[in-house]
Each structure stands twice: as structure tokens, then as C-alpha cells.
CSV table of C-alpha atoms in Angstrom, one decimal:
chain,number,residue,atom,x,y,z
A,1,UNK,CA,-26.2,41.6,28.6
A,2,UNK,CA,-25.0,45.3,26.7
A,3,UNK,CA,-24.5,48.1,29.5
A,4,UNK,CA,-27.9,50.2,29.9
A,5,UNK,CA,-28.1,53.4,30.3
A,6,UNK,CA,-30.2,54.1,33.5
A,7,UNK,CA,-30.6,56.6,36.1
A,8,UNK,CA,-30.1,55.8,39.7
A,9,UNK,CA,-33.8,57.3,41.4
A,10,UNK,CA,-33.3,55.9,45.3
A,11,UNK,CA,-30.2,54.2,46.5
A,12,UNK,CA,-31.4,52.8,50.5
A,13,UNK,CA,-28.2,51.7,52.9
A,14,UNK,CA,-28.6,47.9,52.9
A,15,UNK,CA,-26.2,46.1,55.2
A,16,UNK,CA,-23.1,47.0,56.7
A,17,UNK,CA,-21.3,48.1,52.9
A,18,UNK,CA,-24.3,47.8,50.4
A,19,UNK,CA,-27.1,49.4,49.3
A,20,UNK,CA,-30.5,48.5,47.8
A,21,UNK,CA,-31.0,51.7,44.5
A,22,UNK,CA,-34.0,52.3,42.8
A,23,UNK,CA,-32.9,52.7,38.9
A,24,UNK,CA,-34.4,53.0,35.8
A,25,UNK,CA,-33.0,52.1,32.2
A,26,UNK,CA,-33.8,51.9,28.8
A,27,UNK,CA,-34.4,49.1,27.8
A,28,UNK,CA,-35.9,47.4,31.1
A,29,UNK,CA,-37.6,49.9,33.0
A,30,UNK,CA,-37.5,50.6,36.8
A,31,UNK,CA,-35.3,48.1,37.9
A,32,UNK,CA,-34.4,47.1,41.8
A,33,UNK,CA,-31.3,45.8,42.8
A,34,UNK,CA,-28.5,45.0,45.7
A,35,UNK,CA,-25.2,46.9,45.3
A,36,UNK,CA,-23.2,45.4,47.1
A,37,UNK,CA,-19.8,46.9,48.5
A,38,UNK,CA,-21.1,50.5,47.7
A,39,UNK,CA,-20.9,52.0,50.6
A,40,UNK,CA,-17.5,51.0,51.7
A,41,UNK,CA,-15.3,54.2,52.5
A,42,UNK,CA,-13.3,53.5,50.1
A,43,UNK,CA,-15.5,52.3,47.0
A,44,UNK,CA,-14.9,54.6,43.9
A,45,UNK,CA,-18.1,53.4,43.9
A,46,UNK,CA,-19.9,55.5,46.3
A,47,UNK,CA,-19.6,58.7,44.8
A,48,UNK,CA,-20.4,57.7,41.0
A,49,UNK,CA,-23.5,56.3,42.1
A,50,UNK,CA,-25.8,59.3,42.9
A,51,UNK,CA,-29.0,60.2,42.0
A,52,UNK,CA,-29.6,62.5,38.7
A,53,UNK,CA,-25.6,61.1,37.6
A,54,UNK,CA,-26.3,59.2,33.7
A,55,UNK,CA,-25.1,56.1,34.4
A,56,UNK,CA,-24.4,52.8,32.7
A,57,UNK,CA,-25.1,49.4,34.4
A,58,UNK,CA,-25.5,45.5,34.2
A,59,UNK,CA,-27.2,42.9,36.5
A,60,UNK,CA,-28.0,39.6,37.2
A,61,UNK,CA,-30.2,37.5,38.2
A,62,UNK,CA,-33.8,35.8,37.8
A,63,UNK,CA,-35.8,37.4,40.0
A,64,UNK,CA,-37.3,41.2,41.0
A,65,UNK,CA,-34.2,41.7,43.0
A,66,UNK,CA,-30.9,41.3,41.2
A,67,UNK,CA,-27.6,42.4,41.6
A,68,UNK,CA,-25.4,44.8,40.3
A,69,UNK,CA,-22.8,44.6,38.8
A,70,UNK,CA,-21.0,47.0,36.4
A,71,UNK,CA,-21.5,50.2,36.9
A,72,UNK,CA,-20.2,52.9,35.0
A,73,UNK,CA,-20.7,57.3,34.7
A,74,UNK,CA,-21.1,58.8,31.6
A,75,UNK,CA,-20.3,63.3,31.6
A,76,UNK,CA,-21.0,63.8,34.8
A,77,UNK,CA,-23.7,64.5,37.0
A,78,UNK,CA,-26.8,67.3,36.9
A,79,UNK,CA,-24.9,70.3,38.8
A,80,UNK,CA,-29.0,70.8,40.4
A,81,UNK,CA,-29.6,72.7,43.6
A,82,UNK,CA,-32.3,74.2,45.2
A,83,UNK,CA,-35.8,74.3,44.2
A,84,UNK,CA,-34.8,72.3,40.9
A,85,UNK,CA,-33.2,69.4,43.5
A,86,UNK,CA,-37.2,69.5,44.8
A,87,UNK,CA,-37.5,68.9,41.4
A,88,UNK,CA,-36.2,66.1,40.7
A,89,UNK,CA,-36.7,64.3,43.4
A,90,UNK,CA,-40.7,64.4,42.8
A,91,UNK,CA,-39.3,62.8,39.8
A,92,UNK,CA,-37.8,60.2,41.2
A,93,UNK,CA,-40.6,59.8,44.4
A,94,UNK,CA,-43.1,59.8,41.7
A,95,UNK,CA,-40.9,57.4,39.0
A,96,UNK,CA,-40.3,54.5,42.2
A,97,UNK,CA,-44.2,54.8,43.4
A,98,UNK,CA,-46.2,54.2,40.0
A,99,UNK,CA,-43.7,52.5,38.0
A,100,UNK,CA,-44.0,48.6,37.9
A,101,UNK,CA,-40.8,46.3,38.6
A,102,UNK,CA,-39.1,45.8,34.8
A,103,UNK,CA,-41.7,47.3,32.9
A,104,UNK,CA,-39.8,48.8,29.6
A,105,UNK,CA,-41.0,52.4,29.9
A,106,UNK,CA,-38.2,53.8,27.2
A,107,UNK,CA,-40.2,57.3,26.1
A,108,UNK,CA,-40.0,58.4,30.8
A,109,UNK,CA,-36.5,57.1,30.3
A,110,UNK,CA,-36.6,59.7,26.9
A,111,UNK,CA,-38.8,62.3,28.9
A,112,UNK,CA,-36.6,62.3,32.3
A,113,UNK,CA,-33.5,62.6,30.4
A,114,UNK,CA,-35.3,65.8,29.2
A,115,UNK,CA,-36.1,66.8,32.8
A,116,UNK,CA,-32.5,66.7,34.0
A,117,UNK,CA,-31.8,68.5,31.4
A,118,UNK,CA,-33.8,71.5,32.2
A,119,UNK,CA,-34.0,71.4,36.1
A,120,UNK,CA,-31.3,73.9,36.6
A,121,UNK,CA,-33.2,76.1,34.6
A,122,UNK,CA,-36.5,77.7,36.4
A,123,UNK,CA,-38.7,78.3,33.4
A,124,UNK,CA,-37.7,75.7,32.3
A,125,UNK,CA,-38.5,73.1,35.5
A,126,UNK,CA,-42.6,72.8,34.6
A,127,UNK,CA,-43.3,72.5,31.4
A,128,UNK,CA,-40.7,69.2,31.1
A,129,UNK,CA,-41.8,67.7,34.4
A,130,UNK,CA,-45.9,67.8,33.2
A,131,UNK,CA,-44.2,66.2,29.5
A,132,UNK,CA,-42.3,63.2,32.0
A,133,UNK,CA,-45.7,62.8,33.5
A,134,UNK,CA,-48.0,62.9,30.4
A,135,UNK,CA,-45.7,60.3,29.1
A,136,UNK,CA,-45.5,58.2,32.6
A,137,UNK,CA,-49.8,58.2,32.2
A,138,UNK,CA,-49.1,57.1,28.5
A,139,UNK,CA,-46.5,54.4,29.6
A,140,UNK,CA,-49.8,53.2,32.1
A,141,UNK,CA,-52.3,53.6,29.3
A,142,UNK,CA,-54.0,56.4,31.7
A,143,UNK,CA,-53.4,59.4,29.9
A,144,UNK,CA,-56.2,61.3,29.3
A,145,UNK,CA,-59.0,61.4,26.6
A,146,UNK,CA,-59.8,65.0,25.5
A,147,UNK,CA,-62.7,64.0,25.2
A,148,UNK,CA,-66.4,64.2,27.3
A,149,UNK,CA,-68.2,60.9,29.1
A,150,UNK,CA,-70.1,60.4,26.0
A,151,UNK,CA,-66.8,60.2,23.6
A,152,UNK,CA,-68.4,63.8,22.2
A,153,UNK,CA,-65.6,66.9,21.6
A,154,UNK,CA,-64.7,69.0,23.8
A,155,UNK,CA,-67.4,72.0,23.6
A,156,UNK,CA,-64.6,74.7,24.1
A,157,UNK,CA,-67.1,77.1,26.0
A,158,UNK,CA,-68.2,75.0,29.0
A,159,UNK,CA,-66.0,73.8,31.8
A,160,UNK,CA,-65.3,70.9,32.8
A,161,UNK,CA,-63.9,68.4,35.7
A,162,UNK,CA,-61.8,65.4,35.0
A,163,UNK,CA,-63.3,62.4,35.4
A,164,UNK,CA,-60.0,59.6,36.5
A,165,UNK,CA,-61.5,56.7,36.3
A,166,UNK,CA,-63.1,57.1,32.9
A,167,UNK,CA,-60.4,58.6,31.1
A,168,UNK,CA,-62.5,61.3,30.1
A,169,UNK,CA,-64.1,65.2,30.9
A,170,UNK,CA,-66.9,65.2,32.5
A,171,UNK,CA,-69.4,68.7,31.4
A,172,UNK,CA,-70.1,70.5,34.2
A,173,UNK,CA,-73.8,73.0,34.1
A,174,UNK,CA,-73.4,75.7,31.9
A,175,UNK,CA,-72.2,79.0,34.4
A,176,UNK,CA,-71.0,76.8,36.6
A,177,UNK,CA,-67.6,78.1,38.3
A,178,UNK,CA,-65.0,76.0,38.8
A,179,UNK,CA,-62.8,72.9,37.1
A,180,UNK,CA,-61.2,72.7,33.5
A,181,UNK,CA,-62.7,75.4,30.6
A,182,UNK,CA,-63.1,73.6,27.8
A,183,UNK,CA,-60.8,75.9,24.9
A,184,UNK,CA,-58.2,74.8,28.0
A,185,UNK,CA,-58.5,71.2,26.8
A,186,UNK,CA,-58.7,71.7,23.1
A,187,UNK,CA,-55.3,73.5,23.7
A,188,UNK,CA,-54.2,71.0,25.9
A,189,UNK,CA,-55.3,67.8,22.8
A,190,UNK,CA,-53.3,69.1,20.8
A,191,UNK,CA,-50.4,68.1,23.0
A,192,UNK,CA,-49.0,72.6,23.6
A,193,UNK,CA,-48.0,71.3,27.6
A,194,UNK,CA,-45.9,73.7,28.1
A,195,UNK,CA,-47.5,76.8,25.8
A,196,UNK,CA,-47.5,79.5,28.0
A,197,UNK,CA,-51.0,80.2,30.3
A,198,UNK,CA,-51.3,76.8,30.4
A,199,UNK,CA,-49.2,75.8,32.4
A,200,UNK,CA,-51.7,75.5,35.9
A,201,UNK,CA,-54.5,74.1,34.2
A,202,UNK,CA,-51.6,71.0,32.7
A,203,UNK,CA,-50.3,70.9,36.1
A,204,UNK,CA,-54.0,70.5,37.4
A,205,UNK,CA,-54.7,67.4,34.9
A,206,UNK,CA,-52.4,65.6,35.0
A,207,UNK,CA,-52.1,65.7,39.1
A,208,UNK,CA,-56.2,64.4,38.5
A,209,UNK,CA,-54.5,61.4,36.6
A,210,UNK,CA,-52.0,60.4,39.2
A,211,UNK,CA,-54.1,59.9,42.3
A,212,UNK,CA,-55.8,56.9,41.2
A,213,UNK,CA,-51.9,55.4,40.6
A,214,UNK,CA,-50.4,57.4,43.8
A,215,UNK,CA,-53.8,56.5,45.8
A,216,UNK,CA,-53.7,57.2,49.1
A,217,UNK,CA,-50.1,58.1,50.4
A,218,UNK,CA,-49.5,60.9,49.0
A,219,UNK,CA,-46.0,62.1,47.7
A,220,UNK,CA,-43.4,63.4,50.2
A,221,UNK,CA,-41.2,65.6,48.0
A,222,UNK,CA,-44.9,67.8,46.8
A,223,UNK,CA,-45.6,67.7,50.3
A,224,UNK,CA,-41.7,69.1,51.3
A,225,UNK,CA,-42.3,71.6,48.2
A,226,UNK,CA,-45.5,73.0,49.3
A,227,UNK,CA,-44.0,73.8,53.3
A,228,UNK,CA,-41.3,75.6,51.4
A,229,UNK,CA,-43.2,77.8,49.9
A,230,UNK,CA,-45.2,79.0,52.0
A,231,UNK,CA,-43.1,78.9,54.6
A,232,UNK,CA,-41.2,81.7,52.7
A,233,UNK,CA,-45.1,83.5,51.6
A,234,UNK,CA,-44.3,83.4,55.9
A,235,UNK,CA,-41.7,85.6,56.2
B,1,UNK,CA,-24.7,21.7,68.4
B,2,UNK,CA,-26.1,24.5,70.5
B,3,UNK,CA,-24.9,26.1,73.3
B,4,UNK,CA,-27.3,26.7,76.4
B,5,UNK,CA,-30.0,29.3,76.3
B,6,UNK,CA,-28.3,31.7,78.1
B,7,UNK,CA,-25.2,31.5,75.9
B,8,UNK,CA,-26.9,31.3,72.6
B,9,UNK,CA,-29.2,34.3,73.8
B,10,UNK,CA,-25.6,36.8,74.0
B,11,UNK,CA,-24.7,35.5,70.8
B,12,UNK,CA,-27.7,36.6,69.3
B,13,UNK,CA,-27.8,39.7,71.2
B,14,UNK,CA,-24.1,40.8,70.9
B,15,UNK,CA,-25.5,40.8,66.3
B,16,UNK,CA,-27.1,43.7,67.2
B,17,UNK,CA,-23.5,45.4,65.9
B,18,UNK,CA,-22.2,46.1,62.8
B,19,UNK,CA,-20.4,43.6,61.2
B,20,UNK,CA,-21.3,41.7,63.4
B,21,UNK,CA,-22.1,38.0,61.9
B,22,UNK,CA,-22.9,34.8,63.9
B,23,UNK,CA,-19.4,33.6,63.2
B,24,UNK,CA,-18.4,37.5,64.9
B,25,UNK,CA,-21.4,36.9,67.4
B,26,UNK,CA,-19.9,33.7,68.8
B,27,UNK,CA,-16.1,34.1,69.0
B,28,UNK,CA,-16.8,37.7,71.0
B,29,UNK,CA,-18.7,35.8,73.2
B,30,UNK,CA,-16.4,32.9,74.3
B,31,UNK,CA,-13.7,35.5,74.4
B,32,UNK,CA,-15.5,37.0,77.3
B,33,UNK,CA,-17.0,34.4,78.5
B,34,UNK,CA,-13.3,31.9,78.7
B,35,UNK,CA,-10.6,34.5,78.8
B,36,UNK,CA,-12.7,38.3,80.4
B,37,UNK,CA,-15.1,38.1,82.3
B,38,UNK,CA,-13.6,41.7,83.6
B,39,UNK,CA,-13.5,43.4,81.1
B,40,UNK,CA,-17.3,41.7,79.8
B,41,UNK,CA,-18.9,42.8,83.3
B,42,UNK,CA,-16.9,46.4,82.9
B,43,UNK,CA,-18.4,46.5,78.8
B,44,UNK,CA,-21.8,45.3,80.2
B,45,UNK,CA,-21.8,48.3,83.3
B,46,UNK,CA,-21.7,50.6,81.2
B,47,UNK,CA,-23.2,50.4,78.1
B,48,UNK,CA,-26.4,49.5,80.4
B,49,UNK,CA,-26.1,52.6,81.4
B,50,UNK,CA,-24.7,54.6,78.4
B,51,UNK,CA,-27.4,53.4,76.9
B,52,UNK,CA,-29.8,54.8,80.1
B,53,UNK,CA,-28.2,58.0,80.8
B,54,UNK,CA,-27.5,58.8,77.6
B,55,UNK,CA,-29.9,61.4,76.1
B,56,UNK,CA,-29.1,64.7,73.0
B,57,UNK,CA,-27.4,68.1,74.2
B,58,UNK,CA,-30.3,70.9,75.1
B,59,UNK,CA,-28.5,72.9,72.8
B,60,UNK,CA,-26.5,71.0,70.3
B,61,UNK,CA,-28.1,67.4,69.8
B,62,UNK,CA,-24.8,66.4,69.8
B,63,UNK,CA,-24.6,62.8,72.6
B,64,UNK,CA,-24.0,63.8,75.8
B,65,UNK,CA,-24.9,62.9,79.3
B,66,UNK,CA,-25.3,65.6,80.7
B,67,UNK,CA,-28.5,68.3,79.9
B,68,UNK,CA,-25.6,70.9,78.4
B,69,UNK,CA,-23.1,69.5,76.3
B,70,UNK,CA,-19.9,71.0,77.0
B,71,UNK,CA,-18.4,72.1,73.8
B,72,UNK,CA,-21.4,74.1,74.5
B,73,UNK,CA,-20.8,75.3,78.5
B,74,UNK,CA,-17.0,76.3,76.7
B,75,UNK,CA,-16.7,79.8,76.8
B,76,UNK,CA,-13.8,79.5,74.5
B,77,UNK,CA,-16.0,78.4,71.7
B,78,UNK,CA,-17.4,81.5,69.5
B,79,UNK,CA,-20.6,81.8,69.7
B,80,UNK,CA,-21.7,83.4,66.3
B,81,UNK,CA,-21.1,80.8,64.7
B,82,UNK,CA,-22.9,78.2,63.8
B,83,UNK,CA,-22.1,75.0,62.1
B,84,UNK,CA,-25.0,72.5,60.8
B,85,UNK,CA,-23.9,69.2,60.3
B,86,UNK,CA,-26.2,65.7,59.7
B,87,UNK,CA,-24.0,63.6,62.7
B,88,UNK,CA,-22.3,63.3,65.3
B,89,UNK,CA,-19.7,61.9,64.3
B,90,UNK,CA,-19.6,64.2,61.6
B,91,UNK,CA,-19.1,66.9,64.3
B,92,UNK,CA,-16.3,64.6,65.6
B,93,UNK,CA,-14.8,65.1,61.9
B,94,UNK,CA,-14.6,68.7,61.7
B,95,UNK,CA,-13.0,69.0,65.9
B,96,UNK,CA,-9.9,66.5,64.7
B,97,UNK,CA,-9.6,68.5,61.7
B,98,UNK,CA,-9.3,71.8,63.6
B,99,UNK,CA,-9.6,74.7,62.9
B,100,UNK,CA,-13.1,75.4,63.3
B,101,UNK,CA,-14.0,77.6,66.3
B,102,UNK,CA,-17.8,77.9,66.4
B,103,UNK,CA,-20.6,75.7,67.6
B,104,UNK,CA,-22.5,72.7,66.6
B,105,UNK,CA,-26.3,71.9,66.1
B,106,UNK,CA,-26.8,67.9,64.8
B,107,UNK,CA,-29.8,67.0,62.8
B,108,UNK,CA,-29.2,63.4,63.6
B,109,UNK,CA,-29.9,62.8,59.7
B,110,UNK,CA,-30.9,64.4,56.3
B,111,UNK,CA,-34.3,65.5,54.5
B,112,UNK,CA,-34.1,62.4,52.4
B,113,UNK,CA,-38.8,62.4,50.7
B,114,UNK,CA,-38.5,59.2,49.1
B,115,UNK,CA,-37.2,57.8,52.6
B,116,UNK,CA,-40.6,60.3,54.4
B,117,UNK,CA,-37.8,61.7,55.9
B,118,UNK,CA,-39.5,65.6,56.7
B,119,UNK,CA,-38.1,68.4,58.1
B,120,UNK,CA,-39.7,68.0,61.6
B,121,UNK,CA,-37.8,64.2,62.1
B,122,UNK,CA,-34.1,66.2,61.6
B,123,UNK,CA,-34.5,68.8,64.4
B,124,UNK,CA,-35.1,72.5,61.7
B,125,UNK,CA,-38.3,73.5,64.2
B,126,UNK,CA,-35.3,73.9,67.2
B,127,UNK,CA,-32.6,75.1,64.8
B,128,UNK,CA,-35.1,77.9,63.9
B,129,UNK,CA,-35.5,78.9,67.7
B,130,UNK,CA,-31.5,78.8,68.4
B,131,UNK,CA,-31.9,81.2,65.4
B,132,UNK,CA,-34.0,83.2,67.3
B,133,UNK,CA,-32.5,83.1,70.3
B,134,UNK,CA,-30.1,86.0,69.1
B,135,UNK,CA,-26.4,85.9,68.6
B,136,UNK,CA,-25.8,84.1,65.3
B,137,UNK,CA,-24.0,85.9,62.5
B,138,UNK,CA,-23.6,82.9,60.7
B,139,UNK,CA,-24.7,79.9,59.9
B,140,UNK,CA,-22.5,77.1,58.3
B,141,UNK,CA,-23.9,74.4,56.1
B,142,UNK,CA,-22.1,71.9,56.7
B,143,UNK,CA,-24.8,68.9,55.1
B,144,UNK,CA,-23.3,65.8,53.3
B,145,UNK,CA,-22.4,67.0,49.6
B,146,UNK,CA,-25.0,64.6,48.3
B,147,UNK,CA,-28.2,65.3,46.8
B,148,UNK,CA,-30.0,64.4,50.6
B,149,UNK,CA,-27.4,67.1,52.6
B,150,UNK,CA,-27.9,69.2,49.2
B,151,UNK,CA,-32.0,69.7,49.9
B,152,UNK,CA,-30.9,69.7,53.8
B,153,UNK,CA,-28.8,73.3,53.4
B,154,UNK,CA,-32.1,73.7,50.6
B,155,UNK,CA,-34.3,74.0,52.9
B,156,UNK,CA,-32.7,75.4,55.8
B,157,UNK,CA,-31.3,78.1,54.3
B,158,UNK,CA,-35.1,78.5,52.9
B,159,UNK,CA,-36.1,79.5,56.3
B,160,UNK,CA,-33.4,82.1,57.0
B,161,UNK,CA,-34.8,83.5,53.8
B,162,UNK,CA,-35.2,87.6,55.1
B,163,UNK,CA,-32.7,87.0,58.3
B,164,UNK,CA,-29.5,89.4,58.7
B,165,UNK,CA,-27.8,85.6,59.7
B,166,UNK,CA,-25.0,85.3,56.6
B,167,UNK,CA,-25.0,81.5,55.6
B,168,UNK,CA,-22.2,79.8,53.6
B,169,UNK,CA,-21.4,75.8,52.4
B,170,UNK,CA,-19.0,73.6,52.5
B,171,UNK,CA,-16.9,74.1,49.8
B,172,UNK,CA,-16.3,71.6,47.2
B,173,UNK,CA,-12.5,70.3,46.2
B,174,UNK,CA,-9.9,68.0,44.9
B,175,UNK,CA,-9.1,65.6,47.7
B,176,UNK,CA,-5.4,66.2,49.3
B,177,UNK,CA,-3.2,64.2,47.2
B,178,UNK,CA,-5.7,63.5,44.9
B,179,UNK,CA,-4.6,63.4,41.5
B,180,UNK,CA,-7.4,64.6,39.2
B,181,UNK,CA,-7.0,62.0,36.4
B,182,UNK,CA,-9.2,59.9,39.6
B,183,UNK,CA,-10.8,61.8,40.9
B,184,UNK,CA,-14.8,62.1,40.0
B,185,UNK,CA,-16.6,63.7,37.4
B,186,UNK,CA,-19.1,65.7,39.5
B,187,UNK,CA,-16.1,66.6,41.6
B,188,UNK,CA,-13.4,68.1,39.4
B,189,UNK,CA,-16.8,70.4,37.2
B,190,UNK,CA,-17.5,71.7,40.8
B,191,UNK,CA,-13.9,72.0,42.7
B,192,UNK,CA,-13.5,73.8,38.5
B,193,UNK,CA,-16.7,75.9,39.4
B,194,UNK,CA,-15.5,77.0,43.1
B,195,UNK,CA,-12.1,77.8,42.2
B,196,UNK,CA,-10.7,80.6,44.4
B,197,UNK,CA,-8.5,83.5,43.1
B,198,UNK,CA,-4.8,82.0,43.5
B,199,UNK,CA,-3.0,83.1,46.3
B,200,UNK,CA,1.0,83.4,46.2
B,201,UNK,CA,0.3,84.6,50.6
């Protein structure tokens, strides 16, 4: 096979000197593989096989668990630190949790690469993560349709809650608080996920849409970020 | 053919050790039984005692059978310096390298959300308590230069925000005797960013 562009999502030590890895690849989506010998102290791949580094890989094997063969880096890993690093963990955890194995998701790969570019810049993080989340939802046919439960257009003067199981919005009673307002949703419908002022609603919406895909186990990296934020406020 | 039940159990027990497969286990067991029973008895005795008695030091969390380890009790160590490491092996490596005269704190792991390892699993509350006791002027974050080590350092740094403890992180660099051509790109670019003024001394 031709070497595949890939990113390492997660690495776990396996036996003495090997590792179990999860990769996001351009043409094959999420791939799980054994990387033999990479945990050896003398292994040159040990330092190269790191999350957030652009890789080229090949593998062999028929089943769900492949054997990683060739692994090269091209360019160096995004230099992530602090908050950006935690956002990177979030992206990795999200993809390992919701993407099925060997399900091709080219758009997700592209948006993931864009997230890595954006992470070192604090103001670019949230929009890039939202675009990735939307790409994931689209790849899994779970993206929100911007209409109400009866397929009618959203009214800019009403408020709505997202019904993830129907992929549509339910109108709240006139005058009721909470939910998202129709005007904002119409802006989001135009694909303007990065527009200023929409960051909050966009996050609420993608989170609601991802919730059924994640099931009952919360994302640990999100939990970690929230605890860190809480600790900061405490100081 | 298989050995008697007890010998088989010994073979199986030996395989809990890292790097020991069936063949190695057999070689070890036969060696102990046929050639060195005294050594085997000594091994069994020491192992039983160590597993029973060795715990974590109350101050630095390194492995010790004492309440507070020797290094923490030592009057010759600088109590104003605290070096945070991921494992007792890292602590030993820094001690062997020499030059550091302060104290340690061992996390026994790193933050790894994807493996479900959070702050409470690596003793960060205990670290905070240790810092609250006061007297520490500099915390050296010597977690590994991996993404998890970096995240751990970030979390500890956030914990310390607002206190007047000085924080430092181990530098990234090119290995001694290394050739730039063979250094991986990530290390090289970080070494570049962290370059130091040339000193003629």
C-alpha cells in the first residue's frame, strides 16, 4: 500500500516494547494498530510516534487490529502547550470515541489538520474545534438540520431547543426563556460557525448533537479542562 | 510433558515479571531449584518483605519502607527546591546525573485523559498540600517531554497560579554527543526556540 498521511490519536504501551496505537488516516479513517518495538529505549520511532505530529504510515493485516509497518514524519509536530494541548486531547478523545474503525472520513482528517494549525492561537481554537465537530457530525450523518420538527423554517423571533434524536429543533412556547434563538440558528445554518458572538450557541449546539454519539461516559479531557478552569476561578 | 503442579505454578508466577515468557520462566525456575536454592530462598524472603513493607514516602511519595524517606530527612538537601517527576526511576536518573541538591515529589504517572488518568490519580492534591506548608521557593517541573508530561506540567502550573513560588521546566535540547542530522524535528525546533546566549566561561 502507498504510505498514508496519518495522525496519532492515542498510544498505549503494549507488552514489553510495543504500543497499541490509534491513528486518524486520510483514506481509511480511524485505524487501530500494533506498533512493534517502538517502546524500546533505542527505537528511533519512539520520539517520532507522538500525537499531533504529521506522519506517513503503512500497515498490514486483515482484521480490525493492524500491524504498523512504515512510519515517517514529515514536518514537525505542532508545538502545543497549556490550554492548546488540552484542546488537542479533546479532539483526539472525541475522534477515538465516536469514529468507527476503518470508516473513511476525508473531511474530518482535513479539519483535524486545521485544528492542529489553530491550537497554538487561543482565539482560533474554538472555531476550529467547532468546524471539526461539525465535520464529525456530518461524517456520521448526525448533523443538525436547521428546521423545526415539522420541517418548517426556523422563526428568527422564537427560541428553540435541539432534539438530537430527530436532528431538528423544537420550538419553545412564545415568551419562554432558555434554548437558542432562531436568529442565531439561522446564522449558524449559513455555515458561519466562526462569526463573533456565535461561539457560545455553536458550542451548546454541537455538544447537544454529539451527546447521543458519546453515550453515558463523559469526555475525560473536557472534564479536565473544566476542573482546571474551576481551579483558576478559585484562586 | 509438564512439570509437577507446584513447579508449574512457579513457572506461571515468574511470568508476572516484565520480559519473562514461558521459556525464560522455565530457565529461571530450573536454575533456582537445581542450582541455587539458597539464592531462591533469599529472593523469596526479600521479595515477601519488600512487597509487605515498601510503601510511599509521606512527603515525596517515592518508594520506601520508612515513613519519610532518607532523602526527605536529609539535612543536606535544599528544602527550597522541589523537583516534580513522573516516576521513582526518573528521580533516580536525576540523582545519578548529580548536580541537583533539592527535594523531590513523585507523581507515579501523568495526566492522560484518554486513559482516564486524572489529577486525583497522580497525587496533585498532596502536592498542593506540600506547597501550602510553605518554605518552597522553586518548583522544577521535570515531567517527561511527552504530550502527557506537558499537560501534567501545565496543570501543576495552573494550580500554582497566584502563588509566589518560582516555576521552571526542564529545557529541551540536543542529546550530548548527538549529531543534528539525526535529531528528530520536534526536538531540534524546540532546542532552537530555547537557545541560550553563548557563554565563554
